[in-house]
Coordinates of C-alpha atoms and ligand atoms in Angstrom, one line a residue:
X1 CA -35.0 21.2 1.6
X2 CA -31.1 22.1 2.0
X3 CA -31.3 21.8 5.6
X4 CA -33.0 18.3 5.3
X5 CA -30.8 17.3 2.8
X6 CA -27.3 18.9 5.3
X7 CA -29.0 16.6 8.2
X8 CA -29.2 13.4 6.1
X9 CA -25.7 13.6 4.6
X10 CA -24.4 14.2 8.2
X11 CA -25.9 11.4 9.4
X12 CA -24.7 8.9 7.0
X13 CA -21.3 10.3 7.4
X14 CA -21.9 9.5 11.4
X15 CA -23.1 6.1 10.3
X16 CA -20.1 5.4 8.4
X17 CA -17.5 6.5 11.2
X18 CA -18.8 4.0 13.3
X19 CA -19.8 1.2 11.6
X20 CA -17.7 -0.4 9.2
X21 CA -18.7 0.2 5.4
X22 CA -20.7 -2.8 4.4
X23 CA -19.1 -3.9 0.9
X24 CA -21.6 -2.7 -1.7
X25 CA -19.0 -4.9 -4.1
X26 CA -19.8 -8.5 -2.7
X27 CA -22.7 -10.5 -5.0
X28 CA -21.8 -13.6 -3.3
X29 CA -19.1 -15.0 -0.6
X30 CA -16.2 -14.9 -2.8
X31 CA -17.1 -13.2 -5.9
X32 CA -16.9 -8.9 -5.9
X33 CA -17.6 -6.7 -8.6
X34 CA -15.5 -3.6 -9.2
X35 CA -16.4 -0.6 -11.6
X36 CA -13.8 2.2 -12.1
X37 CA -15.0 5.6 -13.2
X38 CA -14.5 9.4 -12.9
X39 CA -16.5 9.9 -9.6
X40 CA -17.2 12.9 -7.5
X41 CA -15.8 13.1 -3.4
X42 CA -16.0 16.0 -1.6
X43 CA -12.3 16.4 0.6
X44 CA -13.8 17.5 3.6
X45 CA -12.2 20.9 3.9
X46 CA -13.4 24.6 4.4
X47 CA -13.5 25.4 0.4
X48 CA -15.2 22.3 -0.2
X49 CA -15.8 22.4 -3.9
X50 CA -16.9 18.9 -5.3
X51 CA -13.7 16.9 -6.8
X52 CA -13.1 14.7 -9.8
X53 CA -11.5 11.5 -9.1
X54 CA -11.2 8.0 -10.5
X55 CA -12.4 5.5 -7.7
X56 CA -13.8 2.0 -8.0
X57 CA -17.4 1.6 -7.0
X58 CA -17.3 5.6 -6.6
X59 CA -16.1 5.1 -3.2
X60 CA -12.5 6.1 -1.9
X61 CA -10.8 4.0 -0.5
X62 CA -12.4 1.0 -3.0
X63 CA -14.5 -1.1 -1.1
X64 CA -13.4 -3.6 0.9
X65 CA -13.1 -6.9 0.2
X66 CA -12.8 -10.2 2.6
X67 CA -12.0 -13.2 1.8
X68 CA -11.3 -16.3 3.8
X69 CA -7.9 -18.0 3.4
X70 CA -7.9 -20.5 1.2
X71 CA -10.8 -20.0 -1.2
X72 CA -10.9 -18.6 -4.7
X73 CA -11.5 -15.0 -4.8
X74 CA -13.2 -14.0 -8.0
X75 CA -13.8 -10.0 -9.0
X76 CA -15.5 -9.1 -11.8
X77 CA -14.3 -5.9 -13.1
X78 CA -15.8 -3.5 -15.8
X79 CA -13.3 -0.2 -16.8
X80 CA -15.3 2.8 -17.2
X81 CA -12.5 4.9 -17.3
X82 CA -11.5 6.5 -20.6
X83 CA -8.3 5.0 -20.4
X84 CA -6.7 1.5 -20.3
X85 CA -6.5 0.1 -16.9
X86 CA -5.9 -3.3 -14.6
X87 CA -5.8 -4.2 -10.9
X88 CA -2.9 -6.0 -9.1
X89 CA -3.3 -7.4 -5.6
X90 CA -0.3 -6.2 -3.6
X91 CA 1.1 -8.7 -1.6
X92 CA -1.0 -11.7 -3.0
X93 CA 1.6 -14.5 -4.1
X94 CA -0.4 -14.5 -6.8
X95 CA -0.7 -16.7 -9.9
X96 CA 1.0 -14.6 -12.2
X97 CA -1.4 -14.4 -15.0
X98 CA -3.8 -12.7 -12.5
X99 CA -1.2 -10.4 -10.8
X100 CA -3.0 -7.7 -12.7
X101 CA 0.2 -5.7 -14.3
X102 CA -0.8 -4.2 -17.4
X103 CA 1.6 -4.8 -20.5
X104 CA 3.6 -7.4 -18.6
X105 CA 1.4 -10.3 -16.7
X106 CA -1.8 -9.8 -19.0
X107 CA -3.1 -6.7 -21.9
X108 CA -4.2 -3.6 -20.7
X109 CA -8.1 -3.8 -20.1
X110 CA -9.7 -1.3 -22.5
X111 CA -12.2 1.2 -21.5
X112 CA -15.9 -0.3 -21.3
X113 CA -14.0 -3.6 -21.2
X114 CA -14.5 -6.2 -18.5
X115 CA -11.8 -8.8 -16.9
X116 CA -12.5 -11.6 -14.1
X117 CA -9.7 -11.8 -11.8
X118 CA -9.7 -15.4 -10.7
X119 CA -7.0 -15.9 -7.5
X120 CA -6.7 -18.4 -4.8
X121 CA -6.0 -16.5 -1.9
X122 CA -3.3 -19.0 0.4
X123 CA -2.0 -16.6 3.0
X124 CA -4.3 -14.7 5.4
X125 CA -3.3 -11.4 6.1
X126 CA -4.2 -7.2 5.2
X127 CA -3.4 -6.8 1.5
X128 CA -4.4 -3.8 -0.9
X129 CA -5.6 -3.6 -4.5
X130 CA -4.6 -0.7 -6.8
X131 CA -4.5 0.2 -10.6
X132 CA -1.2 -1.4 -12.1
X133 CA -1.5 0.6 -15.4
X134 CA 0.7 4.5 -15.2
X135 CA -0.1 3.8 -11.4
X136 CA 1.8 7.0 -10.4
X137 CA -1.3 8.9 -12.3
X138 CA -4.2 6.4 -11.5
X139 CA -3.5 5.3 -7.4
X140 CA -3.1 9.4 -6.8
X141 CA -6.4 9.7 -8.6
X142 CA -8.0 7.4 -5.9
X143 CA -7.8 3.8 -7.4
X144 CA -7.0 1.3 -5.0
X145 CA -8.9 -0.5 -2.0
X146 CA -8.0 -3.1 1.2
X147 CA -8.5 -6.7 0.5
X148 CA -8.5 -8.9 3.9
X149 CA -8.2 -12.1 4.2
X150 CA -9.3 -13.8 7.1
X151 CA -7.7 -16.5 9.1
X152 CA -9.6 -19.8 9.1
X153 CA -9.1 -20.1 13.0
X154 CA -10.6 -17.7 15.5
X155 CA -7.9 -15.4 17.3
X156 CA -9.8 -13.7 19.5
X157 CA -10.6 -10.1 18.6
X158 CA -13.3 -7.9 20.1
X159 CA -13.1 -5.4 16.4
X160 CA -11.2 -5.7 13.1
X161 CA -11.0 -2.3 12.4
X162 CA -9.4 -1.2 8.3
X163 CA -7.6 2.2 8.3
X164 CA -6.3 3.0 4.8
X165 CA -4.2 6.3 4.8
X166 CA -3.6 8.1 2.1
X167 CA -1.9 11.8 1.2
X168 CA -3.4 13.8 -1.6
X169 CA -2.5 17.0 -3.5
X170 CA -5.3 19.4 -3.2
X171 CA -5.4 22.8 -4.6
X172 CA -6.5 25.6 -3.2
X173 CA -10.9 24.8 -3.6
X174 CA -9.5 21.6 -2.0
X175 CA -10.0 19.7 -5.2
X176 CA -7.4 17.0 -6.6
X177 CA -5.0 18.7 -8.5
X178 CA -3.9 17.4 -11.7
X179 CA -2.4 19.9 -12.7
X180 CA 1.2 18.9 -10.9
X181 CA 0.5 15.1 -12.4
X182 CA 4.0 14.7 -13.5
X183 CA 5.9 17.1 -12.3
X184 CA 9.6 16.0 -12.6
X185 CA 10.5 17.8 -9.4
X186 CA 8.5 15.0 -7.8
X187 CA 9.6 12.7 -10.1
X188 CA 13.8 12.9 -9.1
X189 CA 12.5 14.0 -5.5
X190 CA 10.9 12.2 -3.0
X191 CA 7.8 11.6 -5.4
X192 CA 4.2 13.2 -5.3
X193 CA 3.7 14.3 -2.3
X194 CA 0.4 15.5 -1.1
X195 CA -0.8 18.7 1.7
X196 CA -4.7 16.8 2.4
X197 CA -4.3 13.3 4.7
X198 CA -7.1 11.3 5.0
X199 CA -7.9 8.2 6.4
X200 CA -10.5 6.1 4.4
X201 CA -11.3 9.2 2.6
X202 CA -11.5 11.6 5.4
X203 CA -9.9 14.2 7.5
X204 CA -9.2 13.4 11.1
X205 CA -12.3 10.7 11.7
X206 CA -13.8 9.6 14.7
X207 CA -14.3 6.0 15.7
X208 CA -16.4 4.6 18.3
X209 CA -14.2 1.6 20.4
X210 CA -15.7 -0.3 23.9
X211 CA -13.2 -0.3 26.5
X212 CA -11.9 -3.3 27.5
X213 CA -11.8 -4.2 23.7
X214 CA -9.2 -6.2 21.6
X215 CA -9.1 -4.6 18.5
X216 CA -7.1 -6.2 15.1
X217 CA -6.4 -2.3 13.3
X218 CA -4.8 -3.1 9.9
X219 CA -3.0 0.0 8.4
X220 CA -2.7 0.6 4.9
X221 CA -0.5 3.1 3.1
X222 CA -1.6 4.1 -0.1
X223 CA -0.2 7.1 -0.8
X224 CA 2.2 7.7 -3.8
X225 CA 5.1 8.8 -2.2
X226 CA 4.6 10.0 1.4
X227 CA 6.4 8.1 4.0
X228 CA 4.2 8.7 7.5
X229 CA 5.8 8.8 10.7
X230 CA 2.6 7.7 12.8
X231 CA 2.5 8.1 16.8
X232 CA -0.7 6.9 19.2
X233 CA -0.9 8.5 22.2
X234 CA -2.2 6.9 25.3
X235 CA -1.3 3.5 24.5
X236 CA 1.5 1.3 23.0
X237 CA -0.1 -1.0 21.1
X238 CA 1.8 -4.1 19.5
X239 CA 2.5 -4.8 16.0
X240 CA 1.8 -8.1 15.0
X241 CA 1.7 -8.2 11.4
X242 CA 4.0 -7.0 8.4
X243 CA 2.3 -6.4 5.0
X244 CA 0.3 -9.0 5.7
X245 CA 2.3 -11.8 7.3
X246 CA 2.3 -12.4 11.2
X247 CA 6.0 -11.3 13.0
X248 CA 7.4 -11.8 16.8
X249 CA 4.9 -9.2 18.0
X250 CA 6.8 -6.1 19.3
X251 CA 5.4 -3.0 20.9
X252 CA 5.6 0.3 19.1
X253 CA 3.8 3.9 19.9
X254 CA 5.8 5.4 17.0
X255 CA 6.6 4.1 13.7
X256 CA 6.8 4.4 9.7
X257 CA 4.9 3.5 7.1
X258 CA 6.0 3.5 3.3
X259 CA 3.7 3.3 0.2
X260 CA 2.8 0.2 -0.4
X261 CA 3.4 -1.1 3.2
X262 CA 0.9 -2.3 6.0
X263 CA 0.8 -2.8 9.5
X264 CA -1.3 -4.8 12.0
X265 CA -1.6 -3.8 15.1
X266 CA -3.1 -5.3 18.9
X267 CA -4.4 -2.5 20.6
X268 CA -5.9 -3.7 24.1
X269 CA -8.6 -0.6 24.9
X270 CA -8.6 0.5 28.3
X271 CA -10.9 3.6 29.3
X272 CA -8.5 6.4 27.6
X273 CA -9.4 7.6 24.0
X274 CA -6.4 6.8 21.7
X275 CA -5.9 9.5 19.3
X276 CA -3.5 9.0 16.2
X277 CA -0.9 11.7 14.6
X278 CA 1.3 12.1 11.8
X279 CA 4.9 13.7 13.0
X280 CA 6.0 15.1 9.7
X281 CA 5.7 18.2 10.0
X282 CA 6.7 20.2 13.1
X283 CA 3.2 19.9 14.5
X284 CA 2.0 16.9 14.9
X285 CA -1.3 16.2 12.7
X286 CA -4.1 14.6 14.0
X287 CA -4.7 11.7 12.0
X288 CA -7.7 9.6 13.6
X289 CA -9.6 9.6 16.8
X290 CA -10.8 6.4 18.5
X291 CA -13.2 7.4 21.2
X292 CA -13.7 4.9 23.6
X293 CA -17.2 4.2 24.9
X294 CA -18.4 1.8 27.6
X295 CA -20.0 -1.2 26.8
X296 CA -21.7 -4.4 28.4
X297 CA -20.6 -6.8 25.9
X298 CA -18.8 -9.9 26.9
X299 CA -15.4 -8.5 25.4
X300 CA -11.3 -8.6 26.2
X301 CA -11.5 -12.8 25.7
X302 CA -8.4 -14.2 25.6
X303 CA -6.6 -13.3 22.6
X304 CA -4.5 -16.2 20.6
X305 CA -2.0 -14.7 18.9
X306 CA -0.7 -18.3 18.0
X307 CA -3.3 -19.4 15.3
X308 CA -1.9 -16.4 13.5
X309 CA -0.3 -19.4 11.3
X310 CA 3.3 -17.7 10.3
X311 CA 4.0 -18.2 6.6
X312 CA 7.4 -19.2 6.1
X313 CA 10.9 -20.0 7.7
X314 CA 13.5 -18.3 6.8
X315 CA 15.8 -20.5 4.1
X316 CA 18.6 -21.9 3.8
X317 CA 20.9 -19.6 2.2
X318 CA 24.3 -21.9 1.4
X319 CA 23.1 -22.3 -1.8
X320 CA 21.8 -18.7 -2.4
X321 CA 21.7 -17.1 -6.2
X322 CA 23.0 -13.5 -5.2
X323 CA 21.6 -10.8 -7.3
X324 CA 23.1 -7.4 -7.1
X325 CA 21.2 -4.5 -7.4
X326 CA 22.4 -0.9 -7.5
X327 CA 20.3 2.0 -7.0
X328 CA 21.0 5.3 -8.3
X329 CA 19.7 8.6 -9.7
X330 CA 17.5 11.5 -8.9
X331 CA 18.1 14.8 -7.6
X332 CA 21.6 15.4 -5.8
X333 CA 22.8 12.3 -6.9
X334 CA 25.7 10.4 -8.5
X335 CA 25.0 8.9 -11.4
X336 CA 25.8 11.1 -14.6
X337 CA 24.5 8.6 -17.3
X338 CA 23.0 5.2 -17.8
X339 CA 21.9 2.5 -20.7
X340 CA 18.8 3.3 -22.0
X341 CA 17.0 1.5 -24.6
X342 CA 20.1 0.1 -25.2
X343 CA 21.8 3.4 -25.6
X344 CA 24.1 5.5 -23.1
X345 CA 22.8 8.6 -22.7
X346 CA 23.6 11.7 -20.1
X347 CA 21.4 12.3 -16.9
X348 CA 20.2 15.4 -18.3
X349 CA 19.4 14.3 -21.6
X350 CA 17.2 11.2 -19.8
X351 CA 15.1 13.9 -17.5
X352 CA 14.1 16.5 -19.9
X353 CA 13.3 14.5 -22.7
X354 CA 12.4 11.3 -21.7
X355 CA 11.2 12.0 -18.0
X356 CA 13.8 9.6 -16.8
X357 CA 15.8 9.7 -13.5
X358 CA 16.8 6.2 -11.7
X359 CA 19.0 3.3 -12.4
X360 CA 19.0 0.3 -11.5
X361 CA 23.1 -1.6 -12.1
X362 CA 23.2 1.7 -14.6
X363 CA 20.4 0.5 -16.7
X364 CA 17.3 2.9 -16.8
X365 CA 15.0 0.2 -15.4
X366 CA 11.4 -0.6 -17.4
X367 CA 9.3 -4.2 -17.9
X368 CA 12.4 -5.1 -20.5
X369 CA 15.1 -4.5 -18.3
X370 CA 15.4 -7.6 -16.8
X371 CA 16.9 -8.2 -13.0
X372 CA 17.5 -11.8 -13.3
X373 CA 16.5 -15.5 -14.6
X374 CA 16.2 -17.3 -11.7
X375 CA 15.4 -21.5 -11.7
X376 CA 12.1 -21.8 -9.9
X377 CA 12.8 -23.6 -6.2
X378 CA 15.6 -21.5 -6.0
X379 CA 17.3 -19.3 -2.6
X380 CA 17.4 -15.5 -3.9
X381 CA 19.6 -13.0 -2.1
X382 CA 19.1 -9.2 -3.4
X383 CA 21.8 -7.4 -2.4
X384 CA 20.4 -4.0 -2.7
X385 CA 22.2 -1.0 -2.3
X386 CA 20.5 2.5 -2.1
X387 CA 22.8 4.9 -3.4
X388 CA 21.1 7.7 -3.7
X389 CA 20.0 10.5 -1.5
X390 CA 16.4 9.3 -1.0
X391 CA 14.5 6.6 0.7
X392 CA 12.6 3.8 -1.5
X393 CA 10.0 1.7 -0.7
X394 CA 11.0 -1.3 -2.8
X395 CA 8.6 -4.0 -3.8
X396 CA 8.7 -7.4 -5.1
X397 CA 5.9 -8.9 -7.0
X398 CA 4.6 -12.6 -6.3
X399 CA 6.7 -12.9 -3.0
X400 CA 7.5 -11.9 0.3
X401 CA 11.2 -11.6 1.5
X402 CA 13.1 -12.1 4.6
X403 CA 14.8 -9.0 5.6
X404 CA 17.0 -7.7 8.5
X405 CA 15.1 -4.1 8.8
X406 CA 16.7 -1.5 10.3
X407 CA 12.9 0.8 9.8
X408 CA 11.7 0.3 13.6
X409 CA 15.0 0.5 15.5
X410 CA 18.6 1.4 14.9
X411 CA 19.0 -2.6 16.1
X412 CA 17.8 -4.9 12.5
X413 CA 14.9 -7.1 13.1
X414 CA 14.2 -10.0 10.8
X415 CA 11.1 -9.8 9.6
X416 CA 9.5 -10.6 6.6
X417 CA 7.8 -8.3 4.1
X418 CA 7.1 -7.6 0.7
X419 CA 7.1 -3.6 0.7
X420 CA 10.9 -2.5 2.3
X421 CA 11.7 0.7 3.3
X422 CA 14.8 1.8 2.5
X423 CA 17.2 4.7 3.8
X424 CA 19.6 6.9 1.8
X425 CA 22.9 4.9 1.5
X426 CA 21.3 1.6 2.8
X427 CA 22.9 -1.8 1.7
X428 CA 20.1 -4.9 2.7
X429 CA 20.1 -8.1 1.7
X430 CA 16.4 -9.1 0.5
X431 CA 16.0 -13.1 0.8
X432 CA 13.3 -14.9 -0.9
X433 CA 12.7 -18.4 -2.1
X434 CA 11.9 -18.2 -6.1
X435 CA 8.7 -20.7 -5.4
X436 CA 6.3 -18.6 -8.2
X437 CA 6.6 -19.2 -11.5
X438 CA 6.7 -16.0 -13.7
X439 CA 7.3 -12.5 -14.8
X440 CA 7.4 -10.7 -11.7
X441 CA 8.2 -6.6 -11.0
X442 CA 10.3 -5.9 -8.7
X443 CA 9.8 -1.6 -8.1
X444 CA 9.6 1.1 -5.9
X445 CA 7.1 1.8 -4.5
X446 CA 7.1 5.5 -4.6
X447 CA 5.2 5.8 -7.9
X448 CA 6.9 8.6 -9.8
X449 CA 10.2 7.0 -9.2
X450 CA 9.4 3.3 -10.8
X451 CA 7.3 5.3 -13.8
X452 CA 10.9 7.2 -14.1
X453 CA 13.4 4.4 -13.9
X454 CA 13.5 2.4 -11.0
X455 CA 12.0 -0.7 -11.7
X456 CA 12.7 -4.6 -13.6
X457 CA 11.5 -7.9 -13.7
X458 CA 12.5 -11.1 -12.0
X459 CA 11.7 -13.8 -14.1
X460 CA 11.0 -17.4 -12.5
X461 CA 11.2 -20.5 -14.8
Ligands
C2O501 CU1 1.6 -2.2 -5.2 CU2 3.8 -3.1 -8.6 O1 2.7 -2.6 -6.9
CU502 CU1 12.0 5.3 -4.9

């Protein structure tokens, strides 16, 4: 009986390496349903004791969802947690009644409550969905999933392979632990980081690729807080998508990857197995293995990078609104005190008793602290300044930016984005055109520091 049952959950777990999780979500074409609820996973370690987490559909990642471009996306989602909850669609330019951020863009959804998220979906590209409600507490309990959607003309791929990474804190029976949650080391650190990578929800996985492929592989970070420094060996594959939108593809075996962020990569397979690490710590860690297999198929057709439809040209800036934005705070930093709740009140005051640690122009940031008003049509340059001694991942809601990144070279490349990673002491101009009416966030993305401070709202009229 227990050996039976061994062979049966081995071979589904074979099954699932190598052929992509069929959406148990979809009820029709467009329309998805989502449940979230305590769930138990089983980390794949050597004191594998089963876990509690709080996942949608009981799967981690969330299960995937495709859309084409252009069509209405409708998800149908029932809370089963025993706490409020909502979903936002990172990267979507959204409408922004559906952007899914609880007590700013729509009421928390209760527990046993159900809300239909209702979103045309204009830009094809590899998004993410997460819980927008204490996120720092409900993304590291396993709440978020890949959305993808698909371009309208064909490009060409062989495979479209999803990898979602993420970077949990396990305790010693390898079980999430909760009981850091909080931690305000994290919190004016570098955030929650974890000691268990996995990639869709486990350790080190083997896929199966046919050489002489052309594979699409779409990397999602959804960690908290943990930067990766990602390497592939074998092969130097090209990048040719940034948080969704399509850039001048460039060639890259090493590279970064900040919460919230996403890359798509062009891997042409050739006969060597291509084997992914993390370079964080001093060894590097393997990450995933694809396994290259022959195959008969009628594959490697010509690839057509060009009907990945670019999304915007840059603006004209002559006319610019220029927002500055000045970050401070955390451990071995510089700022003393700063506003809060309309009060000036010492550093150390803020930490221990409100759990407060970031600034934003000296203003504890929160959903009232407001950025900027900005008259919809117009040219927005954030002139962001990280002056503190960590990096951030900073986010804007509703929009993507234009953004001279200095994260793949010590020569900027303009690019556009809507997740920016940014290093200690970095100044950057963020440029955006204010086209989307509404309340939007604009946050870092490491969770524990916009839950302590580091966060406001743009607001679009
Ligand atoms: Cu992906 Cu406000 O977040
Ligand atoms: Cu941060």
């Amino acid at each position: 009986m227990k050996r039976r049952n061994f062979l049966l959950s081995s071979s589904t777990l074979m099954l699932s390496l190598t052929i992509p999780k069929i959406s148990l979500a979809r009820v029709n074409k467009n329309y998805f349903k989502l449940t979230a609820q305590l769930s138990k996973f089983k980390f794949d370690g050597k004191g594998n004791k089963t876990s509690n987490l709080w996942l949608y559909n009981q799967q981690s990642p969330g299960p995937s969802i495709s859309v084409d471009k252009g069509k209405q996306l409708i998800v149908e989602f029932k809370n089963l947690l025993e706490e409020p909850t909502t979903i936002h669609w990172h990267g979507i330019r959204n409408i922004n009644a559906t952007d899914g951020v609880a007590n700013l863009t729509q009421p928390p959804i209760e527990p046993g409550e159900t809300f239909i998220y209702k979103f045309p979906v204009n830009d094809a590209g590899t998004f993410w969905y997460h819980a927008h409600n204490k996120s720092w507490e409900q993304v590291s309990r396993g709440l978020y999933g890949p959305l993808i959607v698909k371009d309208t003309s064909p490009i060409g791929f062989d495979r479209d392979i999803t990898l979602v990474a993420d970077d949990w804190r396990l305790n010693k029976d390898y079980q999430f632990d909760e009981k850091s949650l909080g931690s305000l080391m994290d919190w004016s650190h570098q955030g929650r980081l974890g000691n268990w990578l996995t990639i869709n929800g486990e350790s080190n996985p083997k896929i199966t690729i046919e050489e002489n492929s052309n594979v699409r592989l779409r990397l999602i970070n959804a960690s908290n807080a943990r930067t990766f420094n990602f390497k592939f060996n074998n092969y130097k594959p090209e990048i040719i998508a940034l948080d969704g939108a399509p850039c001048i593809p460039f060639k890259r075996s090493s590279f970064q990857i900040a919460p919230g962020q996403r890359i798509d990569f062009l891997l042409k397979i050739n006969n060597k197995n291509l084997n992914l690490f993390e370079n964080s710590t001093e060894k590097p860690y393997p990450t995933a293995i694809f396994e290259v297999k022959k195959s008969s198929a009628n594959l490697n057709k010509v690839i057509n990078l060009t009907n990945l439809k670019k999304w915007n040209k840059f603006p004209k800036i002559n006319q610019a609104e220029i927002i500055d934005i000045h970050m401070q705070g955390g451990a071995m930093g510089n700022l003393s005190s700063a506003i809060f709740n309309g009060e000036k009140k010492s550093l150390r005051e803020l930490a221990s008793k409100e759990s407060k640690l970031w600034a934003l122009n000296g203003e504890i940031g929160s959903y009232n602290y407001s950025i900027a008003d900005i008259k919809i049509g117009k040219t927005v340059i954030l002139k962001i300044w990280n002056d503190t001694s960590w990096k951030h991942s900073m986010h804007l809601h509703g929009h993507h930016f234009w953004v001279n990144s200095l994260e793949f070279s010590k020569k900027t490349k303009m690019v556009m984005r809507d997740t920016y990673l940014m290093k200690p002491g970095e100044k950057v101009d963020l440029v955006f055109q204010a086209n989307n009416p509404g309340l939007w966030l604009f946050h870092c993305h490491m969770l524990e520091h916009a839950a302590s401070g580091m966060v406001g709202v743009i607001s679009i009229s």
